[in-house]
Short mmCIF file of C-alpha atoms in Angstrom, two decimals:
data_model
loop_
_atom_site.label_atom_id
_atom_site.label_comp_id
_atom_site.label_asym_id
_atom_site.label_seq_id
_atom_site.Cartn_x
_atom_site.Cartn_y
_atom_site.Cartn_z
CA MET A 272 128.19 82.06 97.01
CA ASP A 273 130.81 80.77 94.58
CA VAL A 274 132.01 77.63 92.82
CA SER A 275 134.03 76.48 95.82
CA GLN A 276 130.80 74.87 97.04
CA VAL A 277 130.60 72.90 93.80
CA ARG A 278 134.20 71.80 94.30
CA ASP A 279 133.57 70.81 97.91
CA LYS A 280 130.59 68.67 96.89
CA GLY A 281 132.75 66.78 94.39
CA LEU A 282 130.83 68.15 91.40
CA CYS A 283 133.51 70.25 89.67
CA MET A 284 133.97 69.19 86.02
CA GLN A 285 137.35 70.94 85.63
CA CYS A 286 136.10 72.77 82.52
CA GLY A 287 137.52 76.19 83.46
CA THR A 288 134.43 78.24 82.63
CA CYS A 289 134.31 79.90 86.04
CA VAL A 290 137.85 81.23 85.66
CA ALA A 291 136.92 82.95 82.40
CA VAL A 292 133.68 84.60 83.53
CA CYS A 293 134.68 85.86 86.98
CA PRO A 294 134.61 89.69 86.70
CA THR A 295 137.14 90.21 89.50
CA ARG A 296 139.52 87.38 88.47
CA ALA A 297 139.01 85.81 91.87
CA ILE A 298 139.12 82.22 90.59
CA LYS A 299 142.28 80.34 89.69
CA LEU A 300 143.13 76.73 88.97
CA ASP A 301 145.75 74.64 90.73
CA TRP A 302 147.07 71.78 88.55
CA ARG A 303 148.28 68.54 90.11
CA VAL A 304 149.39 65.27 88.55
CA THR A 305 147.17 63.26 90.87
CA THR A 306 143.88 65.07 90.28
CA GLY A 307 144.14 67.60 87.45
CA TYR A 308 142.70 71.09 87.86
CA GLY A 309 141.42 72.27 91.22
CA VAL A 310 139.41 75.46 91.76
CA ILE A 311 140.80 78.07 94.16
CA VAL A 312 138.66 81.10 95.07
CA ASP A 313 140.29 84.20 96.50
CA ARG A 314 137.72 85.29 99.05
CA GLU A 315 139.24 88.77 99.31
CA ARG A 316 138.58 89.38 95.61
CA CYS A 317 135.27 87.51 95.38
CA THR A 318 132.15 89.73 95.55
CA ASP A 319 129.63 86.85 95.71
CA CYS A 320 128.08 88.03 92.45
CA GLY A 321 127.14 84.44 91.53
CA ILE A 322 128.21 84.65 87.88
CA CYS A 323 130.52 81.66 88.27
CA LEU A 324 127.64 79.55 89.58
CA ASP A 325 125.39 80.66 86.73
CA ALA A 326 127.99 79.31 84.28
CA CYS A 327 128.71 76.09 86.18
CA ALA A 328 127.35 72.81 84.85
CA GLY A 329 128.73 70.79 87.75
CA PRO A 330 125.42 70.58 89.67
CA GLY A 331 123.68 69.23 86.54
CA PHE A 332 122.13 70.24 83.25
CA ASP A 333 118.70 70.50 81.64
CA PHE A 334 118.23 67.91 78.86
CA ARG A 335 114.46 68.28 78.48
CA PRO A 336 113.09 68.72 74.92
CA GLU A 337 111.89 72.21 75.89
CA ALA A 338 115.22 73.21 77.49
CA TRP A 339 116.38 76.78 76.80
CA TRP A 340 119.37 75.72 74.68
CA ARG A 341 117.10 73.89 72.22
CA GLU A 342 114.80 76.84 71.49
CA HIS A 343 116.51 77.77 68.20
CA ASN A 344 116.75 74.15 67.09
CA ALA A 345 113.32 72.82 68.02
CA ASP A 346 112.75 71.08 64.67
CA ALA A 347 115.83 68.84 64.98
CA ALA A 348 115.28 65.12 65.43
CA CYS A 349 116.23 63.83 68.88
CA ARG A 350 116.56 60.60 70.85
CA ASP A 351 118.12 59.51 74.11
CA PHE A 352 121.93 59.22 74.11
CA LEU A 353 122.22 60.50 70.52
CA GLY A 354 120.78 63.93 71.30
CA PRO A 355 119.48 66.38 68.66
CA TRP A 356 120.61 66.02 65.05
CA ARG A 357 119.92 67.34 61.58
CA ARG A 358 122.38 65.20 59.59
CA LEU A 359 124.24 61.99 60.46
CA TRP A 360 127.34 60.88 58.57
CA PHE A 361 130.32 58.59 58.68
CA GLY A 362 133.26 60.56 57.31
CA TRP A 363 136.98 61.14 56.86
CA ALA A 364 139.29 63.80 55.45
CA ALA A 365 139.49 63.93 51.66
CA ASP A 366 143.24 64.56 51.88
CA PRO A 367 144.89 61.15 52.55
CA GLU A 368 147.73 62.73 54.52
CA VAL A 369 145.33 64.59 56.81
CA ARG A 370 143.30 61.41 57.25
CA HIS A 371 146.33 59.33 58.19
CA ALA A 372 147.71 61.92 60.59
CA GLY A 373 144.46 62.27 62.52
CA ALA A 374 143.16 60.17 65.39
CA SER A 375 140.01 59.00 63.60
CA GLY A 376 140.09 59.98 59.96
CA GLY A 377 141.18 63.59 60.29
CA VAL A 378 137.64 65.01 60.18
CA ALA A 379 138.18 67.58 62.94
CA THR A 380 141.48 68.77 61.46
CA ALA A 381 140.03 69.08 57.94
CA LEU A 382 136.94 70.87 59.20
CA LEU A 383 138.77 73.34 61.43
CA THR A 384 141.47 74.11 58.88
CA GLY A 385 138.80 74.70 56.27
CA LEU A 386 136.86 77.08 58.49
CA LEU A 387 139.98 79.18 59.05
CA GLU A 388 141.01 79.21 55.41
CA LEU A 389 137.49 80.03 54.22
CA ASP A 390 137.22 82.96 56.66
CA PHE A 391 134.39 81.36 58.65
CA ALA A 392 136.42 81.97 61.82
CA ASP A 393 139.51 83.86 62.96
CA ALA A 394 140.73 81.43 65.61
CA VAL A 395 140.14 77.98 67.06
CA LEU A 396 140.22 77.24 70.78
CA ALA A 397 141.72 73.75 70.91
CA VAL A 398 143.74 71.49 73.23
CA GLY A 399 147.46 70.77 73.26
CA MET A 400 150.03 69.50 75.74
CA SER A 401 152.08 71.88 77.84
CA ASP A 402 155.69 72.47 76.75
CA GLU A 403 156.76 72.90 80.37
CA GLN A 404 154.81 69.94 81.80
CA PRO A 405 154.16 67.18 79.21
CA LEU A 406 151.61 65.49 81.51
CA GLN A 407 149.41 68.61 81.48
CA ALA A 408 146.79 69.28 78.79
CA VAL A 409 146.20 72.98 78.13
CA GLY A 410 143.98 75.20 76.04
CA VAL A 411 145.56 76.66 72.90
CA VAL A 412 144.42 79.54 70.66
CA CYS A 413 145.11 78.44 67.07
CA ARG A 414 145.15 81.09 64.35
CA THR A 415 146.85 79.12 61.54
CA PRO A 416 146.42 75.68 59.96
CA THR A 417 149.86 74.75 61.28
CA GLU A 418 148.76 75.48 64.84
CA ILE A 419 145.61 73.42 64.32
CA ALA A 420 147.67 70.50 63.01
CA ALA A 421 149.88 70.67 66.10
CA CYS A 422 146.79 70.09 68.29
CA ARG A 423 145.30 67.16 66.37
CA GLY A 424 144.70 63.85 68.04
CA SER A 425 142.83 62.83 71.20
CA LYS A 426 144.04 63.98 74.62
CA TYR A 427 143.19 61.49 77.37
CA ASP A 428 143.85 64.08 80.05
CA VAL A 429 141.60 66.59 81.81
CA VAL A 430 141.84 70.10 80.40
CA ALA A 431 140.28 73.40 81.45
CA VAL A 432 139.98 74.69 77.88
CA ASN A 433 137.12 77.04 78.80
CA THR A 434 139.56 79.33 80.57
CA LEU A 435 140.16 80.59 77.01
CA LEU A 436 136.70 82.11 77.02
CA ARG A 437 138.41 85.00 78.80
CA THR A 438 140.27 85.61 75.52
CA VAL A 439 136.96 85.59 73.66
CA LEU A 440 135.49 88.13 76.06
CA GLU A 441 138.49 90.45 75.84
CA GLU A 442 139.65 90.12 72.22
CA PRO A 443 137.20 90.70 69.33
CA GLY A 444 137.01 88.00 66.69
CA ARG A 445 135.16 84.91 65.53
CA TYR A 446 136.08 81.80 67.48
CA VAL A 447 135.46 78.07 67.19
CA LEU A 448 135.57 76.16 70.48
CA VAL A 449 136.63 72.52 70.41
CA GLY A 450 135.62 70.72 73.56
CA LEU A 451 134.24 67.69 75.35
CA PRO A 452 130.60 67.59 76.54
CA CYS A 453 131.51 69.20 79.87
CA HIS A 454 133.19 72.12 78.12
CA LEU A 455 130.19 72.68 75.87
CA GLN A 456 127.78 72.65 78.79
CA GLY A 457 129.88 75.35 80.44
CA LEU A 458 130.07 77.30 77.18
CA ARG A 459 126.30 77.31 76.67
CA LEU A 460 125.64 78.43 80.24
CA ALA A 461 128.20 81.22 79.88
CA GLN A 462 126.70 82.25 76.53
CA ARG A 463 123.33 82.48 78.21
CA ARG A 464 124.83 85.13 80.50
CA PHE A 465 127.18 86.93 78.10
CA ARG A 466 126.04 88.33 74.76
CA ARG A 467 129.66 88.74 73.70
CA LEU A 468 130.18 84.98 73.92
CA ARG A 469 127.02 84.35 71.92
CA GLU A 470 128.27 86.63 69.16
CA ARG A 471 131.94 85.69 69.10
CA VAL A 472 131.84 81.89 69.45
CA VAL A 473 130.56 81.13 65.97
CA LEU A 474 130.79 77.32 66.23
CA ALA A 475 131.12 74.68 68.93
CA LEU A 476 132.78 71.45 67.79
CA GLY A 477 132.12 68.65 70.26
CA ILE A 478 134.35 65.61 70.73
CA PHE A 479 132.76 62.34 71.84
CA CYS A 480 133.76 61.33 75.35
CA GLY A 481 133.31 58.02 77.14
CA LEU A 482 135.62 59.03 79.98
CA THR A 483 138.66 61.24 80.32
CA CYS A 484 141.56 60.78 82.72
CA GLU A 485 143.50 62.53 85.43
CA PRO A 486 147.15 63.33 84.57
CA ARG A 487 148.15 60.48 86.84
CA ALA A 488 146.94 58.05 84.13
CA THR A 489 149.56 59.37 81.71
CA GLU A 490 152.18 59.13 84.44
CA VAL A 491 151.23 55.47 84.93
CA ALA A 492 151.46 54.85 81.17
CA ALA A 493 154.98 56.28 81.13
CA LEU A 494 156.05 54.14 84.08
CA GLN A 495 154.56 51.05 82.41
CA ALA A 496 156.74 51.86 79.39
CA GLY A 497 159.84 51.96 81.59
CA LEU A 498 160.24 55.74 81.48
CA ASP A 499 160.63 58.31 84.24
CA PRO A 500 157.75 60.80 83.74
CA ALA A 501 160.12 63.61 84.76
CA ASP A 502 162.23 62.83 81.66
CA LEU A 503 159.38 63.25 79.18
CA ARG A 504 159.56 65.91 76.50
CA SER A 505 156.27 65.17 74.74
CA VAL A 506 153.20 62.92 74.92
CA SER A 507 150.64 62.06 72.25
CA TYR A 508 147.78 59.63 72.69
CA ARG A 509 146.52 58.69 69.20
CA GLY A 510 147.62 58.56 65.55
CA PRO A 511 149.04 58.49 63.03
CA GLY A 512 146.79 55.93 61.36
CA TRP A 513 143.81 54.31 62.98
CA PRO A 514 143.43 53.50 65.76
CA GLY A 515 147.03 54.65 66.27
CA GLY A 516 148.65 54.71 69.68
CA MET A 517 150.53 56.54 72.40
CA ARG A 518 153.93 58.07 71.69
CA LEU A 519 156.19 59.03 74.58
CA VAL A 520 159.39 60.97 73.84
CA THR A 521 162.05 61.76 76.42
CA ARG A 522 164.36 64.75 76.53
CA ASP A 523 167.30 62.58 75.45
CA GLY A 524 165.44 61.30 72.38
CA ARG A 525 164.16 57.91 73.53
CA VAL A 526 160.77 56.96 72.05
CA ARG A 527 158.22 54.49 73.35
CA ARG A 528 155.12 53.59 71.31
CA ARG A 529 152.11 51.76 72.69
CA ASP A 530 149.15 50.63 70.61
CA TYR A 531 145.61 51.89 71.21
CA PRO A 532 143.31 50.70 72.68
CA GLU A 533 145.56 48.08 74.28
CA TYR A 534 147.58 50.61 76.30
CA PHE A 535 144.40 52.08 77.77
CA ASP A 536 144.14 49.32 80.35
CA ARG A 537 142.34 49.19 83.68
CA HIS A 538 145.20 50.88 85.50
CA LEU A 539 144.73 53.96 83.32
CA ALA A 540 140.93 53.83 83.21
CA ALA A 541 140.83 53.76 87.01
CA HIS A 542 142.27 57.28 87.05
CA THR A 543 139.12 59.03 85.87
CA PRO A 544 137.87 62.15 87.67
CA PRO A 545 134.93 61.11 89.89
CA ARG A 546 132.63 63.78 88.41
CA CYS A 547 133.35 62.43 84.93
CA ARG A 548 131.92 59.08 86.03
CA VAL A 549 128.47 60.60 86.57
CA CYS A 550 128.10 62.56 83.32
CA PRO A 551 125.46 61.24 80.86
CA ASP A 552 126.55 63.20 77.77
CA ALA A 553 128.81 61.05 75.60
CA LEU A 554 128.25 62.59 72.17
CA ALA A 555 128.48 66.31 72.97
CA GLU A 556 124.77 67.02 72.57
CA LEU A 557 125.21 70.79 72.96
CA ALA A 558 127.64 71.11 70.05
CA ASP A 559 126.87 72.49 66.61
CA ILE A 560 128.81 69.54 65.18
CA SER A 561 129.98 66.47 67.10
CA VAL A 562 132.67 63.99 66.00
CA GLY A 563 134.21 60.80 67.34
CA ASP A 564 135.65 57.41 66.38
CA THR A 565 133.43 55.06 64.39
CA TRP A 566 133.70 51.64 66.01
CA LEU A 567 132.07 49.45 63.37
CA GLU A 568 133.44 46.22 61.94
CA ARG A 569 132.93 47.29 58.34
CA PHE A 570 135.45 50.11 58.73
CA GLU A 571 138.19 47.99 60.33
CA GLY A 572 141.44 48.19 58.41
CA SER A 573 140.72 51.68 57.12
CA ASP A 574 142.80 54.77 57.87
CA GLY A 575 140.16 56.08 60.22
CA VAL A 576 136.47 56.99 60.12
CA SER A 577 134.51 59.38 62.32
CA ASP A 578 130.90 59.62 63.32
CA LEU A 579 129.82 63.13 62.37
CA ILE A 580 126.64 64.56 63.88
CA VAL A 581 125.43 67.91 62.54
CA ARG A 582 123.13 69.22 65.25
CA THR A 583 122.19 72.83 64.47
CA PRO A 584 121.64 75.19 61.53
CA THR A 585 125.02 76.73 62.36
CA GLY A 586 126.56 73.28 62.11
CA GLU A 587 124.86 72.73 58.76
CA ARG A 588 126.35 75.93 57.36
CA ALA A 589 129.83 75.02 58.58
CA ALA A 590 129.64 71.48 57.21
CA ALA A 591 128.44 72.77 53.85
CA ALA A 592 131.31 75.26 53.69
CA VAL A 593 133.96 72.51 54.03
CA ALA A 594 132.10 69.71 52.24
CA ASP A 595 134.78 69.36 49.53
CA ARG A 596 137.39 68.63 52.23
CA LEU A 597 135.49 65.62 53.58
CA ARG A 598 134.27 62.27 52.30
CA LEU A 599 130.86 61.54 53.81
CA GLN A 600 128.45 58.59 53.92
CA GLU A 601 124.91 58.91 55.25
CA ALA A 602 124.29 57.10 58.52
CA THR A 603 121.15 56.09 60.38
CA PRO A 604 120.50 56.80 64.07
CA GLU A 605 120.70 53.07 64.74
CA GLU A 606 124.10 52.79 63.06
CA MET A 607 125.37 55.80 64.99
CA VAL A 608 124.36 54.32 68.34
CA GLU A 609 125.72 50.90 67.33
CA SER A 610 129.08 52.50 66.58
CA GLN A 611 129.18 53.71 70.20
CA ALA A 612 128.02 50.51 71.91
CA GLU A 613 130.69 50.49 74.62
CA THR A 614 130.26 54.20 75.30
CA TYR A 615 126.51 53.64 75.63
CA ARG A 616 127.18 51.00 78.29
CA VAL A 617 129.39 53.42 80.22
CA LYS A 618 127.06 56.42 79.89
CA ARG A 619 123.81 54.61 80.59
CA ASP A 620 124.08 51.19 82.29
CA ILE A 621 127.11 51.93 84.47
CA LEU A 622 126.13 55.58 84.93
CA ARG A 623 122.71 54.69 86.36
CA GLY A 624 124.36 52.37 88.87
CA ARG A 625 126.98 54.91 89.88
CA LEU A 626 124.37 57.64 90.38
CA ALA A 627 122.34 55.31 92.60
CA LEU A 628 125.39 54.37 94.66
CA ARG A 629 126.39 58.01 95.05
CA ALA A 630 122.90 58.90 96.27
CA ALA A 631 122.82 55.94 98.66
CA ALA A 632 126.11 57.11 100.16
CA GLY A 633 124.58 60.52 100.84
CA ARG A 634 126.83 62.31 98.36
CA PRO A 635 125.53 65.13 96.15
CA VAL A 636 124.21 63.87 92.82
CA PRO A 637 124.07 66.03 89.67
CA ALA A 638 120.55 66.58 88.33
CA TYR A 639 119.72 65.85 84.70
CA ALA A 640 116.16 66.94 83.94
CA GLY A 641 114.73 65.13 80.93
CA LEU A 642 116.82 61.96 81.27
CA ASP A 643 115.51 58.76 82.82
CA LEU A 644 118.52 57.57 84.80
CA ARG A 645 116.70 55.56 87.44
CA ALA A 646 118.70 52.45 88.32
CA GLY A 647 117.31 48.94 88.32
CA PRO A 648 118.91 46.04 90.23
CA ARG A 649 121.13 45.14 87.29
CA ASP A 650 122.30 48.75 86.90
CA THR A 651 123.18 48.92 90.58
CA LEU A 652 125.14 45.67 90.33
CA VAL A 653 127.02 46.87 87.24
CA GLY A 654 127.77 50.20 88.91
CA THR A 655 128.99 48.47 92.08
CA LEU A 656 131.33 46.25 90.09
CA ASP A 657 132.65 49.25 88.18
CA VAL A 658 133.33 51.22 91.36
CA GLY A 659 135.06 48.22 92.95
CA ARG A 660 137.17 47.58 89.86
CA ALA A 661 138.28 51.21 89.67
CA LEU A 662 139.28 51.29 93.35
CA LEU A 663 141.20 48.03 92.99
CA TYR A 664 143.17 49.07 89.92
CA ARG A 665 143.85 52.52 91.32
CA ARG A 666 145.46 50.92 94.37
CA LEU A 667 147.33 48.42 92.21
CA ALA A 668 148.68 51.25 90.08
CA ASP A 669 149.84 53.12 93.19
CA ARG A 670 151.66 49.98 94.35
CA ARG A 671 153.14 48.88 91.01
CA PHE A 672 153.75 52.29 89.49
CA PRO A 673 154.21 54.79 92.33
CA GLY A 674 154.52 58.44 91.36
CA LYS A 675 157.98 59.87 91.10
#
């Protein structure tokens, strides 16, 4: 038994955890522009030990109040969608240059740089874009502030950053993992199995996620801008300033800039991995600290503000250590949820409908114990419209912007 069955059921989250934990290195990933990362299992090397399945969150996750991952944080406040928390803030980097350069106020950059400089951690596992293939997002081990700065900004592209957990297992040190909700679910399952991961990953920084995209979305964005994707040298999706925008640079020096969120149109949004469409975790509930854009009218015109959710005692210690590098305002749970109104619609209303449609079609559905995701008639209608819209714009993109 191995994760190929998860892949075949359409439940792979492309997080990369299985690659890192396989003791015989029998699992590899095949990257494609159209779909992202695909799992390949070498049956001659595989021993059917089941470790990859133990660390796989694709079939679902336990979100019950008494779930195993909450046992050391039982006194944290908690509510649906928001998840557990100990402190809620709106914040931005104290350094104006760091704030301007970031995607949403530079909070993640300031926090991570501070943790390295204050000897809280030795390295940060972050996400960058491949030098060889600018449409491919890859995991990066950052050991200096300069390397962290090179990874700042959102990446609207699937990435198997948890493959770097192999580095954690093999190289002693204190690591911070930066990941989306899917990555953190994989991390926590792997930590449950491996003591070395529990000891060496000293902080998990979660990034809010409404939806991510297949590499094909970036290819479409380049074609919309009148560029041949094969000519690209670099891609960035957000910043500087807020909300910033996409920057496409070709090998011969041509630059195309496209404002966010306008460039993230329905052609791009249609290229979302199917498994991503049925994930309920928007705010990285399994993180020690979670961050994401603050979408509130009162902060419009600023140089960027982030929601900052401190979830665990470990997160509290880290936030306290870098407090002088951030500017923070207390927030209420209601304000935090209000700032993510559109994400809530995607991760609850539309999600319930999509789960119901998937079940009705006889396709495997991930299980989320502790969450009430039963669909009513309106949810089913909203989910149906969302599925239809995605199929339509995917086909339109293939016709208007065919791959090179």
